[in-house]
C-alpha atoms as an extended CHARMM CRD file, in Angstrom:
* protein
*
       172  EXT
         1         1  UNK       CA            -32.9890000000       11.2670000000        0.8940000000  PROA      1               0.0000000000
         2         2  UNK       CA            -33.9100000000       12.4060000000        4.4890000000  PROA      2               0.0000000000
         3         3  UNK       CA            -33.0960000000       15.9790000000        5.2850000000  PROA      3               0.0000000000
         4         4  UNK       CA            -32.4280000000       15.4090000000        8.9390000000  PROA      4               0.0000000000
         5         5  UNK       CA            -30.4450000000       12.2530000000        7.7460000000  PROA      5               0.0000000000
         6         6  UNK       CA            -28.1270000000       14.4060000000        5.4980000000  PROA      6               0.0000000000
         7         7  UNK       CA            -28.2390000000       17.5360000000        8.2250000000  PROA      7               0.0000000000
         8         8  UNK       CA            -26.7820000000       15.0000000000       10.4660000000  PROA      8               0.0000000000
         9         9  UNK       CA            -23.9780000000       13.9740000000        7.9130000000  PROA      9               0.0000000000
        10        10  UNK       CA            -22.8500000000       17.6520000000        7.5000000000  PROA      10              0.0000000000
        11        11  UNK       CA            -22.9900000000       18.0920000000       11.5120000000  PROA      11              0.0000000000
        12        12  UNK       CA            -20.5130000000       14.9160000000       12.1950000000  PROA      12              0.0000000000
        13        13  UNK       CA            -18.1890000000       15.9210000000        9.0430000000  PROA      13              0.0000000000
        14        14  UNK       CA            -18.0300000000       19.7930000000       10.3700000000  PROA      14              0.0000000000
        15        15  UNK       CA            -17.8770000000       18.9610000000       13.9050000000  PROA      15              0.0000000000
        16        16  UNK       CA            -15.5690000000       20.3960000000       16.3410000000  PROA      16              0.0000000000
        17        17  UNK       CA            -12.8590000000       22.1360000000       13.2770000000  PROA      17              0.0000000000
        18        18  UNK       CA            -10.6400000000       24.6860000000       14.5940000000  PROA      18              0.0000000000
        19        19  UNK       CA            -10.5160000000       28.0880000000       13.3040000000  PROA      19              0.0000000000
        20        20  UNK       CA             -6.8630000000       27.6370000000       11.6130000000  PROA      20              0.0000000000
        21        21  UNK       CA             -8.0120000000       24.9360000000        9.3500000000  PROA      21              0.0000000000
        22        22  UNK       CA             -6.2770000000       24.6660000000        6.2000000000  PROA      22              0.0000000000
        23        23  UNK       CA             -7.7290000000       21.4000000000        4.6710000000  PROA      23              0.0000000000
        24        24  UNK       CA            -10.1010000000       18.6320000000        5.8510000000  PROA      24              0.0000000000
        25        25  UNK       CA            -10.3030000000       15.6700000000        3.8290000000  PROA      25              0.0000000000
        26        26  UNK       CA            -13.4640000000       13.5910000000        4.5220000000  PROA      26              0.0000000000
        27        27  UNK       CA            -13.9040000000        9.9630000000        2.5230000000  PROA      27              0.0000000000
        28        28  UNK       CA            -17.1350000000        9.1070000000        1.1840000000  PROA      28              0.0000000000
        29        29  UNK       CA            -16.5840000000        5.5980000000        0.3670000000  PROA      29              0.0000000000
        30        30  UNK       CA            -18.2360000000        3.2060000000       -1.0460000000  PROA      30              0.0000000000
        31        31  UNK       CA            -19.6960000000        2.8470000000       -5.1440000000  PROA      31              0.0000000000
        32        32  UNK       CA            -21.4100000000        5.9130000000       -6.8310000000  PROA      32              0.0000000000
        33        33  UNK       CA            -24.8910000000        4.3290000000       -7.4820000000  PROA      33              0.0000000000
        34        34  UNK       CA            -24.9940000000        1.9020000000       -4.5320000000  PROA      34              0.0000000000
        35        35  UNK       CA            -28.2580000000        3.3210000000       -2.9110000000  PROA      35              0.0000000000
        36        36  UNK       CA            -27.2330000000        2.8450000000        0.6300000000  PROA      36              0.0000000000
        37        37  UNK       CA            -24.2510000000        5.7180000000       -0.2220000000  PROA      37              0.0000000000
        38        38  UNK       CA            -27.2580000000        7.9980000000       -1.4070000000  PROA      38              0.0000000000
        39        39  UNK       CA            -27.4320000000       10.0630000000        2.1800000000  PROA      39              0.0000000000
        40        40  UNK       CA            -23.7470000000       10.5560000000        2.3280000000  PROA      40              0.0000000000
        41        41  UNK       CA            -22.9810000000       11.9830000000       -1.4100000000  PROA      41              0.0000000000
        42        42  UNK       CA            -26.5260000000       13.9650000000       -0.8040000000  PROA      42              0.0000000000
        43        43  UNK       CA            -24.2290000000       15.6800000000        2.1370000000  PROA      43              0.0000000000
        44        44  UNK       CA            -21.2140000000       16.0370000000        0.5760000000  PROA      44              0.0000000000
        45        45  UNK       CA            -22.6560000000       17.7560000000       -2.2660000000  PROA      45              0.0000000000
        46        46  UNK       CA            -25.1300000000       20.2960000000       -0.2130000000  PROA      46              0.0000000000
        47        47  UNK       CA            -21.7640000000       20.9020000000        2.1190000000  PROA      47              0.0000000000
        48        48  UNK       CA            -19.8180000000       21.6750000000       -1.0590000000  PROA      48              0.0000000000
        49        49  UNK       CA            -22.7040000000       24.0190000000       -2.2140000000  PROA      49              0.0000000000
        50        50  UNK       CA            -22.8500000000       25.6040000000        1.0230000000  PROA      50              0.0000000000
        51        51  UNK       CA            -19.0600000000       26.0190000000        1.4830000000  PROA      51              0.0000000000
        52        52  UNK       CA            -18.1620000000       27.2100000000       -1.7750000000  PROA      52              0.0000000000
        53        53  UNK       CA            -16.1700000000       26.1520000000       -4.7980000000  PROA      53              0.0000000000
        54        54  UNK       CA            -13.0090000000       28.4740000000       -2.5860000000  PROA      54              0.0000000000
        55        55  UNK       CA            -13.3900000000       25.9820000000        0.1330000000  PROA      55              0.0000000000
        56        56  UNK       CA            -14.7580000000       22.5330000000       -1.2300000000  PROA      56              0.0000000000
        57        57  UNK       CA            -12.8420000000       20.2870000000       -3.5370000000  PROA      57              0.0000000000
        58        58  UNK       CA            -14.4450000000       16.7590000000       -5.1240000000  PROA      58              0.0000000000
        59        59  UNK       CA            -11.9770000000       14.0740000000       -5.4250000000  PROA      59              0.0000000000
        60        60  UNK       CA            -12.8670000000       11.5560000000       -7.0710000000  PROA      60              0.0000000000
        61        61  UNK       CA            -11.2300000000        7.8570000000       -6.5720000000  PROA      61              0.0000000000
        62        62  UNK       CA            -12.4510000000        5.5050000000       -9.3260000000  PROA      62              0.0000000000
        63        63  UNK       CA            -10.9040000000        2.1910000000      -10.5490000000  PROA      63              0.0000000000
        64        64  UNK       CA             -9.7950000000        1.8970000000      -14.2840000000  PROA      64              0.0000000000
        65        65  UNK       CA             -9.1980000000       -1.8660000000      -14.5040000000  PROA      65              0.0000000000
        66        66  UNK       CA             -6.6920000000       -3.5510000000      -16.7360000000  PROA      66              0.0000000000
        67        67  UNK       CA             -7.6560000000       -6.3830000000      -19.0580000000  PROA      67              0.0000000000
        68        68  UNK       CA             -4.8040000000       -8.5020000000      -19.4120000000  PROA      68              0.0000000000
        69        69  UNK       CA             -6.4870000000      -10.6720000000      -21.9660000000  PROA      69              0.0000000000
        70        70  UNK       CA             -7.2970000000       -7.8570000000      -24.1890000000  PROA      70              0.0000000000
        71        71  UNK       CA             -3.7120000000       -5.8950000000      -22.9080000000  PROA      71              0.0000000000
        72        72  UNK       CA             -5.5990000000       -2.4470000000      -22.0820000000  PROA      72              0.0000000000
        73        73  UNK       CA             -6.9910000000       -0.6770000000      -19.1340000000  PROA      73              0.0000000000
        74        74  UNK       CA            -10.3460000000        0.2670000000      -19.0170000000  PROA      74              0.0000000000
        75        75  UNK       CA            -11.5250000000        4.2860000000      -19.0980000000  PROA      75              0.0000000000
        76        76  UNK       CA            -15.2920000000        3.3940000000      -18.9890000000  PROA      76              0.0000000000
        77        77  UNK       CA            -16.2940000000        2.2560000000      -15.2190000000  PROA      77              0.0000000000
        78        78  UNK       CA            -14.5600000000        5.8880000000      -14.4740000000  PROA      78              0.0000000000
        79        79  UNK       CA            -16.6140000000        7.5380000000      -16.9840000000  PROA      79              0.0000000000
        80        80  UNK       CA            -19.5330000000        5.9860000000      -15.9450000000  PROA      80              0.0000000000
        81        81  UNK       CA            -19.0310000000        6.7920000000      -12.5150000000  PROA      81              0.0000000000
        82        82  UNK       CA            -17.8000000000       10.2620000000      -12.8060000000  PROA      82              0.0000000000
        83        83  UNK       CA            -21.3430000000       10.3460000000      -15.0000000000  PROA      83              0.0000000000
        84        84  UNK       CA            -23.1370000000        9.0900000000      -12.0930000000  PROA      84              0.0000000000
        85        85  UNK       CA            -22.0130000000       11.7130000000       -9.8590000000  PROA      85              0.0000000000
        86        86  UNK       CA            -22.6500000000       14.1920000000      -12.0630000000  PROA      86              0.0000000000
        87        87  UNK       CA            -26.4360000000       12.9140000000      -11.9370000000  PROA      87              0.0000000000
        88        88  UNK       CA            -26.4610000000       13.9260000000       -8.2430000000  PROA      88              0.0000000000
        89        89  UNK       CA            -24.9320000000       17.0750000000       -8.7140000000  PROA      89              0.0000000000
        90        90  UNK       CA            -21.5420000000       16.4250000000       -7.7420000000  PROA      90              0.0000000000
        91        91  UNK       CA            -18.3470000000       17.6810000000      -10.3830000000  PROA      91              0.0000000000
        92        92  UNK       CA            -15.2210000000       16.3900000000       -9.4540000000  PROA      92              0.0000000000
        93        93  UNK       CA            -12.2280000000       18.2870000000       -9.2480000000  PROA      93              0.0000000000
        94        94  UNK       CA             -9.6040000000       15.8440000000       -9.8630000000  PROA      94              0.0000000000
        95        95  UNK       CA             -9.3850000000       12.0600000000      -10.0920000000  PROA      95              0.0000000000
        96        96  UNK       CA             -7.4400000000        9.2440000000       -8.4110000000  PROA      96              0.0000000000
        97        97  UNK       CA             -7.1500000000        6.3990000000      -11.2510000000  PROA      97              0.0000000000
        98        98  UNK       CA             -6.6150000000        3.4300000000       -9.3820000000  PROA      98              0.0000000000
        99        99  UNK       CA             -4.7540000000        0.9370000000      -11.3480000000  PROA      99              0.0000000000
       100       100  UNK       CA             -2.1720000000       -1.9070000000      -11.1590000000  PROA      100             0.0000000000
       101       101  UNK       CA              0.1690000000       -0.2130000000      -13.4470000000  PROA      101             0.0000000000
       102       102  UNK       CA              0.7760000000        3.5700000000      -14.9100000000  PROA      102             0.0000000000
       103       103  UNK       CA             -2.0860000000        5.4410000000      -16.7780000000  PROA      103             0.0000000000
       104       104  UNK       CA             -0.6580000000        6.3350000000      -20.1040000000  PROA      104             0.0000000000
       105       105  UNK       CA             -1.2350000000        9.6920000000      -20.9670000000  PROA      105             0.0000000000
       106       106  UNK       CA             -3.4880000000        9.2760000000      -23.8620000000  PROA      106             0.0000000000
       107       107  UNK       CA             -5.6150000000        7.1080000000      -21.5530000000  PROA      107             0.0000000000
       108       108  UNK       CA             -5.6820000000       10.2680000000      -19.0030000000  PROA      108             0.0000000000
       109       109  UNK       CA             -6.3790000000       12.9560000000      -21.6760000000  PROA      109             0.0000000000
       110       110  UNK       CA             -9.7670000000       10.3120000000      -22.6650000000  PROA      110             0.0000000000
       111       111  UNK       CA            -10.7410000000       10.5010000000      -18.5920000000  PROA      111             0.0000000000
       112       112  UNK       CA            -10.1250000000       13.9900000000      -18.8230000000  PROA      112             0.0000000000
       113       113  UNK       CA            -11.9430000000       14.6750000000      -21.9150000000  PROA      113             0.0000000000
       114       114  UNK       CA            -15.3010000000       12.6180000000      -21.2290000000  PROA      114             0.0000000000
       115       115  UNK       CA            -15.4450000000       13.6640000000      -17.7120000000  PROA      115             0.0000000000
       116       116  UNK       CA            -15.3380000000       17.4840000000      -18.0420000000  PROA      116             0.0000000000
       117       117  UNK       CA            -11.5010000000       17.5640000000      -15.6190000000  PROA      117             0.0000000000
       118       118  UNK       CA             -8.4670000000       18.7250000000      -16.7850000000  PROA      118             0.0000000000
       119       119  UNK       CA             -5.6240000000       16.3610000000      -17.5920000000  PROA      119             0.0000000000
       120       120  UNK       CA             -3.3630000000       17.4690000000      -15.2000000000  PROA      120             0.0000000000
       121       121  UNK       CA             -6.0320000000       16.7570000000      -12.5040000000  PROA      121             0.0000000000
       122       122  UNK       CA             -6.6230000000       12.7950000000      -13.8100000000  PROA      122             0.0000000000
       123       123  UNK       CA             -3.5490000000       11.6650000000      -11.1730000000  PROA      123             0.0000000000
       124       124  UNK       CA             -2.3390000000        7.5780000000      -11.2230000000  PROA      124             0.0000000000
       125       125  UNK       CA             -2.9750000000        5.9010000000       -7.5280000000  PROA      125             0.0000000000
       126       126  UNK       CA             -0.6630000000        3.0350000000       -8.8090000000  PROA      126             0.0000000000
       127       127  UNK       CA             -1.1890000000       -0.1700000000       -6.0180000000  PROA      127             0.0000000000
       128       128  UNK       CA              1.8110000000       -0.0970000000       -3.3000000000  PROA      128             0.0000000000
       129       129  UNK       CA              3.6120000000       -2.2210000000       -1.3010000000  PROA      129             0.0000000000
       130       130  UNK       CA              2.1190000000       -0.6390000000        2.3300000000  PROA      130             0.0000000000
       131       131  UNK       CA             -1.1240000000        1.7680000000        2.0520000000  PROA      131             0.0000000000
       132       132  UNK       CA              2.0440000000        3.9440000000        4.3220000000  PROA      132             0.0000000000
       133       133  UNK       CA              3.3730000000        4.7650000000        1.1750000000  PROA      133             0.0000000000
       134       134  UNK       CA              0.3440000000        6.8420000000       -0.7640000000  PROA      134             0.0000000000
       135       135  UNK       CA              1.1550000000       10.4680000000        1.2470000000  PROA      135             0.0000000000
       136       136  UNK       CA              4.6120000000       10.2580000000       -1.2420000000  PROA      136             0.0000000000
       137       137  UNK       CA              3.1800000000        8.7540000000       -3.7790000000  PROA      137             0.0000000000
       138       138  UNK       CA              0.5360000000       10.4700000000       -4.4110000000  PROA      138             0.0000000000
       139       139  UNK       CA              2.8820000000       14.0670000000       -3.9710000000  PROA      139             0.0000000000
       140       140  UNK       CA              4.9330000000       12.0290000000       -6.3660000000  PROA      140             0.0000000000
       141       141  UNK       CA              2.3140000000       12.2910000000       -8.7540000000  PROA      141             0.0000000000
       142       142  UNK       CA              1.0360000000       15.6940000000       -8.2050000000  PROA      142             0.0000000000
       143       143  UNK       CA             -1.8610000000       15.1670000000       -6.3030000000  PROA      143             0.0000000000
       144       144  UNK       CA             -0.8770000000       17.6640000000       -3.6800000000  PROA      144             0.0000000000
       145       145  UNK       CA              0.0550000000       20.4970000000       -6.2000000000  PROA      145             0.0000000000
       146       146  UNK       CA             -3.1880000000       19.8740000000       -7.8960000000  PROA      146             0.0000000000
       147       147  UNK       CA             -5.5090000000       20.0570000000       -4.6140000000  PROA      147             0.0000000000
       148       148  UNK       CA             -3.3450000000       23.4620000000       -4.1460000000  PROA      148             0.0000000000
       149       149  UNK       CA             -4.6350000000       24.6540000000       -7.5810000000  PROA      149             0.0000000000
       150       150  UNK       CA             -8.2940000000       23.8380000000       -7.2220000000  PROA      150             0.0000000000
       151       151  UNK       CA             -7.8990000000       26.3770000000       -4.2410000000  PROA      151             0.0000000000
       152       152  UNK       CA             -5.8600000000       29.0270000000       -5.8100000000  PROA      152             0.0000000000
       153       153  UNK       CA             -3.0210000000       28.5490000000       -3.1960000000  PROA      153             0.0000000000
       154       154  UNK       CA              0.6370000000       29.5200000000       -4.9140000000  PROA      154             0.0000000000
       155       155  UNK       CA              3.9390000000       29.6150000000       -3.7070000000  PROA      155             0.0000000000
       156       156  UNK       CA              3.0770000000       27.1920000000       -0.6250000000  PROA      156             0.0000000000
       157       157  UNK       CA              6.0200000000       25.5500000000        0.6950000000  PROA      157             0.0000000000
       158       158  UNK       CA              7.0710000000       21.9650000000       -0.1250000000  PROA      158             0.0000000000
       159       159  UNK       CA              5.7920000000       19.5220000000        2.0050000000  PROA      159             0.0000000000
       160       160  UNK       CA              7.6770000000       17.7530000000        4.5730000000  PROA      160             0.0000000000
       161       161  UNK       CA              7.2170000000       13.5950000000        4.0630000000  PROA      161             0.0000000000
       162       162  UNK       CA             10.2960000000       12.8520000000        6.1880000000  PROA      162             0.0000000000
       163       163  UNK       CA              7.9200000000       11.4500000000        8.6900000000  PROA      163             0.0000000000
       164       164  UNK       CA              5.8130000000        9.4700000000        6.1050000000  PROA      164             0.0000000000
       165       165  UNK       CA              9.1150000000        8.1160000000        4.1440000000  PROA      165             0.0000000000
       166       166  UNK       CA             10.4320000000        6.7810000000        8.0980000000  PROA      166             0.0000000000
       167       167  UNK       CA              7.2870000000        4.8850000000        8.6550000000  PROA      167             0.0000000000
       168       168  UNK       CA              7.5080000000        3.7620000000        5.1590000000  PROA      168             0.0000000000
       169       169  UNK       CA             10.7110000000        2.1750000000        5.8510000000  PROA      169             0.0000000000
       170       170  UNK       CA              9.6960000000        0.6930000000        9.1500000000  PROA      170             0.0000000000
       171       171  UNK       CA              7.5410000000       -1.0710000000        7.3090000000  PROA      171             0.0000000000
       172       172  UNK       CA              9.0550000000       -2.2370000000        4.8360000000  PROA      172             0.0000000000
């Protein structure tokens, strides 16, 4: 990976952030492995190095499939691709299972185990009828509180998805 290719990366994510910051949430996307993503995790892990586990968080969102044929969902693609970014030097904090229907617990507690992440931190991102619906969701689920923890941020006051649940309804 290029240096001044990566430098770059860092630049555009950090650009132009005011002082009062509390979070900034920066998507990586694409597949763990794909080579043309290479430059981008190469960033996002230096940035998280340079920033500090107090101000850097890795959130993962993998896809655990479900085989209707065999009536399971699948743990191993996220294992595999948690294992990938662990090959690059990147740890994630918590992960987003992506799924079609709810993550039983004992399948969580087998993400958690095999990719070094606490239960409580393997959160369902259950499909939805508008992509306007994930901010509750996903506070539904814990997400939020969880982000909070990585941080060490207590007592912070309950979000307000008033907003979120009107477009949600326009929508819909």
């Amino acid at each position: 990976v290029i240096p001044h290719v990566t430098d770059a990366i860092k630049e555009f994510v950090m650009a132009a952030q005011p002082p009062d910051l509390d979070f900034l949430l920066c998507e990586i996307g694409g597949t763990v492995g794909d080579i043309e993503g290479l430059p981008f995790f190469e960033a996002i892990r230096q940035l998280g190095n340079e920033l500090g586990p107090e101000k850097a968080a890795f959130v993962h969102l993998t896809l655990v499939p479900y085989i209707s044929s065999a009536g399971e969902l699948k743990t191993k693609p996220t294992q595999h691709s948690v294992k990938e970014l662990r090959g690059i030097g990147i740890q994630p904090d918590i992960i987003l299972c992506r799924c079609e229907m709810e993550v039983p617990v004992e399948d969580r507690r087998k993400i958690a185990l095999f990719c070094n992440v606490r239960s409580e931190r393997i959160i369902p991102a259950l499909n939805l009828d508008t992509i306007y619906d994930a901010p509750t969701a996903y506070h539904q689920a814990g997400l939020d509180t969880q982000v909070l923890k990585v941080f060490g941020i207590e007592n912070a006051p309950p979000p307000d998805l008033s907003r979120w649940q009107n477009v949600v309804e326009r929508v819909t």
